[in-house]
Short mmCIF file of C-alpha atoms in Angstrom, two decimals:
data_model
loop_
_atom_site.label_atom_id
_atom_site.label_comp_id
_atom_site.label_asym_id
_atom_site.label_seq_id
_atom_site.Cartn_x
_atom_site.Cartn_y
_atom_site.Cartn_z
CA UNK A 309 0.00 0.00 0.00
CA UNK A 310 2.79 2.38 -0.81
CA UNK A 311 1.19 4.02 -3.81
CA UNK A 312 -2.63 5.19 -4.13
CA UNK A 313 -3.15 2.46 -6.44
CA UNK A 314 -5.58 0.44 -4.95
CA UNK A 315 -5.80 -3.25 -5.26
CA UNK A 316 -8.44 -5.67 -5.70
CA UNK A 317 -7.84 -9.16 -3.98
CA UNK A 318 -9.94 -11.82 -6.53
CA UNK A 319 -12.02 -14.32 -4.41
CA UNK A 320 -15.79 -16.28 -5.38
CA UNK A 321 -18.32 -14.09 -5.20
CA UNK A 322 -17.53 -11.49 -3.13
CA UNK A 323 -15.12 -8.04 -4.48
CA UNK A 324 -13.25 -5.90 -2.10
CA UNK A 325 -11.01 -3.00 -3.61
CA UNK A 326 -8.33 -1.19 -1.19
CA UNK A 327 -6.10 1.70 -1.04
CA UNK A 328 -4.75 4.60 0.69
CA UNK A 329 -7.05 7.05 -1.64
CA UNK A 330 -10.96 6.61 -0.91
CA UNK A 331 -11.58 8.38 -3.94
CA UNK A 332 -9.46 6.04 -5.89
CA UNK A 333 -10.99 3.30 -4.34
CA UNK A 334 -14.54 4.20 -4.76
CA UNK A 335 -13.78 4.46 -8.67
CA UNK A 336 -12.17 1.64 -9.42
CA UNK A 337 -15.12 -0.42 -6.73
CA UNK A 338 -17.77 1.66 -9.64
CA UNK A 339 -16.45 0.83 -12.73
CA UNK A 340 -15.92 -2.92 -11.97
CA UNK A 341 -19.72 -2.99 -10.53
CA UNK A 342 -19.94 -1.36 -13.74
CA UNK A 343 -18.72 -3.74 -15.48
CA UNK A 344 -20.16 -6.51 -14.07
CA UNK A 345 -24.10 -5.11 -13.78
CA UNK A 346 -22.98 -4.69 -17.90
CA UNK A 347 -22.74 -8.58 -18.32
CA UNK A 348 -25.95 -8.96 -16.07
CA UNK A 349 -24.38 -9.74 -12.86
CA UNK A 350 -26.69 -9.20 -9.57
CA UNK A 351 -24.28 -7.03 -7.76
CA UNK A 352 -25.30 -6.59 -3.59
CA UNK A 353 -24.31 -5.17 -0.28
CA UNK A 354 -21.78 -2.46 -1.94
CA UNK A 355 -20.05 -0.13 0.19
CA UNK A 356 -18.02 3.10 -0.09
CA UNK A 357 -14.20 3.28 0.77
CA UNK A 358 -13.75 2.93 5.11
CA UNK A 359 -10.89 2.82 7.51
CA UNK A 360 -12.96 0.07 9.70
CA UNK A 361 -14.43 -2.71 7.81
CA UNK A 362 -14.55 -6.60 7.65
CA UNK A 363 -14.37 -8.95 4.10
CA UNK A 364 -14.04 -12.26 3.79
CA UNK A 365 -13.74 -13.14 7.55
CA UNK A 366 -11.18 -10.32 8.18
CA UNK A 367 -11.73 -7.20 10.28
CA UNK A 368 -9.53 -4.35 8.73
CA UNK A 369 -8.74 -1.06 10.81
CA UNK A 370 -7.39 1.66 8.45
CA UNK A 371 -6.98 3.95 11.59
CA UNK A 372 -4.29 1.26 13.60
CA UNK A 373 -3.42 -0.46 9.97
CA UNK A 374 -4.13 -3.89 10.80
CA UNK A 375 -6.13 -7.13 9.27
CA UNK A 376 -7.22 -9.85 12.24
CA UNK A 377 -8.84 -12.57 11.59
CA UNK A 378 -12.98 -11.49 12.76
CA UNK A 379 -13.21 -12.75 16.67
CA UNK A 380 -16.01 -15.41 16.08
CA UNK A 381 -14.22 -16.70 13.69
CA UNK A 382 -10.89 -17.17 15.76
CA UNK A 383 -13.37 -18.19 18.52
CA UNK A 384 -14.47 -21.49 16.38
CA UNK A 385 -11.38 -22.55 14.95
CA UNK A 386 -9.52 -22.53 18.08
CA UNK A 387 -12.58 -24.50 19.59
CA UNK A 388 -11.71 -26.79 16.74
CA UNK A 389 -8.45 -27.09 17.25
CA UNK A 390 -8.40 -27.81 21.27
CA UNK A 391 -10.65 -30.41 20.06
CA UNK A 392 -8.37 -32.09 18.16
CA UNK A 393 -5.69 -32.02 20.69
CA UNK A 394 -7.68 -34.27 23.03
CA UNK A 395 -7.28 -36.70 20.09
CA UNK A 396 -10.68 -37.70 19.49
CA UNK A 397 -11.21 -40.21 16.63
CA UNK A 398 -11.92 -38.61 13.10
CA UNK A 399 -11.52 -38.91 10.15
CA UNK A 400 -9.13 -37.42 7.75
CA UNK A 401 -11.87 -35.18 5.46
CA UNK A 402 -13.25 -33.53 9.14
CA UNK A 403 -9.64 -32.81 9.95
CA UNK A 404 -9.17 -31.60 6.29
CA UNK A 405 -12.57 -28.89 6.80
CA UNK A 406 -10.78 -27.62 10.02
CA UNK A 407 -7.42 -26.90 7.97
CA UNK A 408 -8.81 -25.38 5.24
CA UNK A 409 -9.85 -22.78 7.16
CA UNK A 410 -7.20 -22.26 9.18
CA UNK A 411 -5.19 -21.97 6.30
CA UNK A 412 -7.52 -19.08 5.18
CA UNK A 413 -6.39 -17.54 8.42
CA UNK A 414 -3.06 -18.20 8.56
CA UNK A 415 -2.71 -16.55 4.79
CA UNK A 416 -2.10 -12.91 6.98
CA UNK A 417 0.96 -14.92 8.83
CA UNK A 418 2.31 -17.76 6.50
CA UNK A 419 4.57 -19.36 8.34
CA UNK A 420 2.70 -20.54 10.84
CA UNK A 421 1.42 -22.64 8.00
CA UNK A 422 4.48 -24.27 8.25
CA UNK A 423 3.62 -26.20 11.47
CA UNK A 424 0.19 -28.18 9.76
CA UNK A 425 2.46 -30.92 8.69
CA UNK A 426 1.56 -33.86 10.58
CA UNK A 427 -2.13 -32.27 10.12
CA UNK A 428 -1.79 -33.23 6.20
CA UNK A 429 -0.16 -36.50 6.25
CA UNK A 430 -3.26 -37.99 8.86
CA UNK A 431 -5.54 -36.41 6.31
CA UNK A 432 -3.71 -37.84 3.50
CA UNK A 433 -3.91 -41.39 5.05
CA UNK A 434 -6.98 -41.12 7.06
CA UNK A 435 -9.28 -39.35 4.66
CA UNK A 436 -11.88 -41.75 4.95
CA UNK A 437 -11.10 -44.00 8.42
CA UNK A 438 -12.34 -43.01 11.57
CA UNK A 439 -8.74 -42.64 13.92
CA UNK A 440 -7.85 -41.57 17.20
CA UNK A 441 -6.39 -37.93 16.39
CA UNK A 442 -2.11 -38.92 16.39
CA UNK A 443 -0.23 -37.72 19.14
CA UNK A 444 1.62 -35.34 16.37
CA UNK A 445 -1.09 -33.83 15.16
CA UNK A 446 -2.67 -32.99 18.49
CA UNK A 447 0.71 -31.65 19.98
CA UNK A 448 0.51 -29.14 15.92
CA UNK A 449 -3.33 -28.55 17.33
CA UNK A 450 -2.06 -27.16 21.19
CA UNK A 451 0.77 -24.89 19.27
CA UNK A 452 -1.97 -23.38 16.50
CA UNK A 453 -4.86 -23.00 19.23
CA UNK A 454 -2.21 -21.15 21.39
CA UNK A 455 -0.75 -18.93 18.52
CA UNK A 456 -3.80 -18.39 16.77
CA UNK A 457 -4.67 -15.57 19.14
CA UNK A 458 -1.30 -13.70 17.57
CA UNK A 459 -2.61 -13.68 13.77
CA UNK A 460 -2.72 -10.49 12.24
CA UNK A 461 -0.75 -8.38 9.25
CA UNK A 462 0.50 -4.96 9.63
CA UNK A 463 -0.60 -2.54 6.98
CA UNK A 464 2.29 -0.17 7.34
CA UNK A 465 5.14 -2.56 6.99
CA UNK A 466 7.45 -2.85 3.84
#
């Protein structure tokens, strides 16, 4: 965000445009609704340029520049997680919904991706067998629960 240029992250259904211009932002936001209403596209819930909003399960504060993860959303997934460090049996695909959206999470501090290792190989091999949770993947469970918390990306940074 060094420039006024504002960006436009791509995702489904849903369209978010930032910046560090409202003005800017607000135009490009109009001609791509423009754009799409063009090609008949049912375009909803639009919103002018803010310093405090949320998208796509993210809060953003313009004011502190900051993106968290939205509380309820934290609030689940770590639910999830301490879950599956009492090692319950499940199988790999239930595992696999938890990751996937941790990993959606964990896209504003990438590394911690790094520690979901064990987390793949059990889903990899237990996809579609019922298993008491391995002792691995609960102890990767304890570590994201705990640092889950921490997950955020600064605006400001280089």
């Amino acid at each position: 965000l060094s420039t006024s240029e504002p960006g436009l992250p791509a995702y489904c259904d849903n369209l978010s445009v930032f910046g560090t211009s409202a003005h800017e932002v607000n135009e490009v936001k109009q001609k791509v609704v423009d754009q799409l209403r063009s090609v008949g596209s049912v375009v909803h819930e639009e919103e002018s340029a803010a310093l405090h909003t949320s998208s796509l399960g993210f809060e953003i504060d313009g004011d502190a520049g900051w993106v968290r993860p939205k509380r309820d959303r934290l609030v689940r997934l770590t639910s999830a997680l301490w879950f599956i460090a009492g090692r319950p049996r499940v199988y790999g695909r239930a595992l696999e919904l938890i990751v996937g959206h941790l990993v959606h999470v964990l896209m504003l501090h990438r590394p911690m991706l790094a520690l979901l290792s064990s987390c793949y190989v059990f889903i990899r091999k237990c996809y579609s067998r019922r298993v008491r949770t391995w002792k691995s993947v609960a102890r990767e469970a304890r570590w994201l629960a705990t640092l889950l918390p921490m997950v955020g990306a600064e605006l400001r940074r280089p």
